[in-house]
Amino acid sequence: MWNYEKRLQYPVHIKTPNAKIAKIILTQYGGPYARNLERFFYLFKCD
């Protein structure tokens, strides 16, 4: 059995969120037709 603990390797502190850059990053993961975008959201979904 595994005990999964969701935490980052290094602490991340976001002072000011930037929606424009977040959209660009998600577009790069999704590609032109956003086929991989669902996989991205599945991997990094919030519990």
Short mmCIF file of N, CA and C in Angstrom, two decimals:
data_model
loop_
_atom_site.label_atom_id
_atom_site.label_comp_id
_atom_site.label_asym_id
_atom_site.label_seq_id
_atom_site.Cartn_x
_atom_site.Cartn_y
_atom_site.Cartn_z
N MET A 1 0.84 -1.19 0.00
CA MET A 1 0.00 0.00 0.00
C MET A 1 0.88 1.25 0.00
N TRP A 2 0.33 2.30 -0.56
CA TRP A 2 1.04 3.57 -0.61
C TRP A 2 0.34 4.60 0.24
N ASN A 3 1.13 5.46 0.81
CA ASN A 3 0.59 6.61 1.53
C ASN A 3 0.98 7.85 0.73
N TYR A 4 0.01 8.43 0.03
CA TYR A 4 0.28 9.56 -0.85
C TYR A 4 0.12 10.86 -0.08
N GLU A 5 1.16 11.67 -0.08
CA GLU A 5 1.12 12.98 0.56
C GLU A 5 1.37 14.03 -0.51
N LYS A 6 0.37 14.85 -0.77
CA LYS A 6 0.46 15.84 -1.84
C LYS A 6 1.20 17.08 -1.33
N ARG A 7 2.46 17.22 -1.73
CA ARG A 7 3.25 18.40 -1.37
C ARG A 7 4.30 18.64 -2.44
N LEU A 8 4.76 19.85 -2.51
CA LEU A 8 5.77 20.21 -3.50
C LEU A 8 7.16 19.93 -2.95
N GLN A 9 8.12 19.77 -3.87
CA GLN A 9 9.48 19.52 -3.46
C GLN A 9 10.08 20.76 -2.80
N TYR A 10 9.74 21.93 -3.35
CA TYR A 10 10.20 23.20 -2.80
C TYR A 10 8.98 24.07 -2.52
N PRO A 11 8.99 24.88 -1.47
CA PRO A 11 7.84 25.75 -1.21
C PRO A 11 7.70 26.82 -2.29
N VAL A 12 6.47 27.09 -2.66
CA VAL A 12 6.18 28.09 -3.69
C VAL A 12 5.29 29.16 -3.08
N HIS A 13 5.72 30.40 -3.20
CA HIS A 13 4.95 31.52 -2.68
C HIS A 13 4.62 32.45 -3.84
N ILE A 14 3.34 32.55 -4.18
CA ILE A 14 2.90 33.42 -5.27
C ILE A 14 2.39 34.71 -4.65
N LYS A 15 3.09 35.81 -4.94
CA LYS A 15 2.69 37.09 -4.36
C LYS A 15 1.53 37.70 -5.13
N THR A 16 1.64 37.73 -6.44
CA THR A 16 0.56 38.30 -7.26
C THR A 16 0.26 37.34 -8.40
N PRO A 17 -0.92 36.73 -8.41
CA PRO A 17 -1.27 35.83 -9.51
C PRO A 17 -1.45 36.61 -10.81
N ASN A 18 -1.04 36.00 -11.92
CA ASN A 18 -1.14 36.64 -13.22
C ASN A 18 -1.94 35.73 -14.14
N ALA A 19 -3.18 36.10 -14.42
CA ALA A 19 -4.06 35.26 -15.23
C ALA A 19 -3.58 35.14 -16.67
N LYS A 20 -2.95 36.18 -17.19
CA LYS A 20 -2.48 36.17 -18.58
C LYS A 20 -1.38 35.11 -18.78
N ILE A 21 -0.43 35.08 -17.87
CA ILE A 21 0.65 34.09 -17.97
C ILE A 21 0.11 32.68 -17.71
N ALA A 22 -0.84 32.55 -16.78
CA ALA A 22 -1.44 31.23 -16.52
C ALA A 22 -2.14 30.70 -17.76
N LYS A 23 -2.81 31.57 -18.49
CA LYS A 23 -3.48 31.16 -19.72
C LYS A 23 -2.46 30.70 -20.77
N ILE A 24 -1.34 31.40 -20.87
CA ILE A 24 -0.29 31.02 -21.82
C ILE A 24 0.28 29.65 -21.46
N ILE A 25 0.53 29.42 -20.18
CA ILE A 25 1.07 28.13 -19.74
C ILE A 25 0.10 27.00 -20.05
N LEU A 26 -1.18 27.20 -19.75
CA LEU A 26 -2.17 26.16 -20.04
C LEU A 26 -2.31 25.92 -21.53
N THR A 27 -2.18 26.96 -22.35
CA THR A 27 -2.23 26.80 -23.80
C THR A 27 -1.05 25.95 -24.28
N GLN A 28 0.13 26.16 -23.69
CA GLN A 28 1.30 25.38 -24.08
C GLN A 28 1.12 23.91 -23.71
N TYR A 29 0.52 23.64 -22.57
CA TYR A 29 0.27 22.25 -22.19
C TYR A 29 -0.80 21.63 -23.08
N GLY A 30 -1.81 22.40 -23.43
CA GLY A 30 -2.93 21.87 -24.19
C GLY A 30 -2.65 21.71 -25.66
N GLY A 31 -1.76 22.50 -26.21
CA GLY A 31 -1.51 22.44 -27.64
C GLY A 31 -2.58 23.18 -28.41
N PRO A 32 -2.53 23.12 -29.73
CA PRO A 32 -3.47 23.90 -30.53
C PRO A 32 -4.92 23.43 -30.40
N TYR A 33 -5.13 22.15 -30.11
CA TYR A 33 -6.49 21.63 -30.03
C TYR A 33 -6.88 21.23 -28.61
N ALA A 34 -6.03 21.52 -27.64
CA ALA A 34 -6.28 21.29 -26.21
C ALA A 34 -6.62 19.83 -25.90
N ARG A 35 -6.00 18.90 -26.59
CA ARG A 35 -6.26 17.48 -26.31
C ARG A 35 -5.60 17.04 -25.01
N ASN A 36 -4.45 17.62 -24.71
CA ASN A 36 -3.74 17.22 -23.49
C ASN A 36 -4.17 18.03 -22.28
N LEU A 37 -5.01 19.03 -22.48
CA LEU A 37 -5.41 19.89 -21.37
C LEU A 37 -6.21 19.11 -20.32
N GLU A 38 -7.06 18.19 -20.74
CA GLU A 38 -7.81 17.38 -19.78
C GLU A 38 -6.86 16.52 -18.95
N ARG A 39 -5.85 15.99 -19.57
CA ARG A 39 -4.86 15.19 -18.82
C ARG A 39 -4.14 16.04 -17.80
N PHE A 40 -3.82 17.28 -18.19
CA PHE A 40 -3.14 18.20 -17.28
C PHE A 40 -4.00 18.47 -16.05
N PHE A 41 -5.29 18.76 -16.27
CA PHE A 41 -6.18 19.03 -15.14
C PHE A 41 -6.37 17.79 -14.28
N TYR A 42 -6.38 16.62 -14.89
CA TYR A 42 -6.53 15.38 -14.11
C TYR A 42 -5.31 15.15 -13.22
N LEU A 43 -4.12 15.42 -13.75
CA LEU A 43 -2.90 15.19 -12.98
C LEU A 43 -2.78 16.15 -11.80
N PHE A 44 -3.18 17.40 -12.02
CA PHE A 44 -2.97 18.42 -11.00
C PHE A 44 -4.26 18.92 -10.37
N LYS A 45 -5.25 18.04 -10.31
CA LYS A 45 -6.54 18.46 -9.73
C LYS A 45 -6.39 18.68 -8.22
N CYS A 46 -7.21 19.54 -7.71
CA CYS A 46 -7.19 19.84 -6.27
C CYS A 46 -8.09 18.86 -5.55
N ASP A 47 -7.63 18.39 -4.43
CA ASP A 47 -8.43 17.45 -3.62
C ASP A 47 -9.21 18.19 -2.57
#
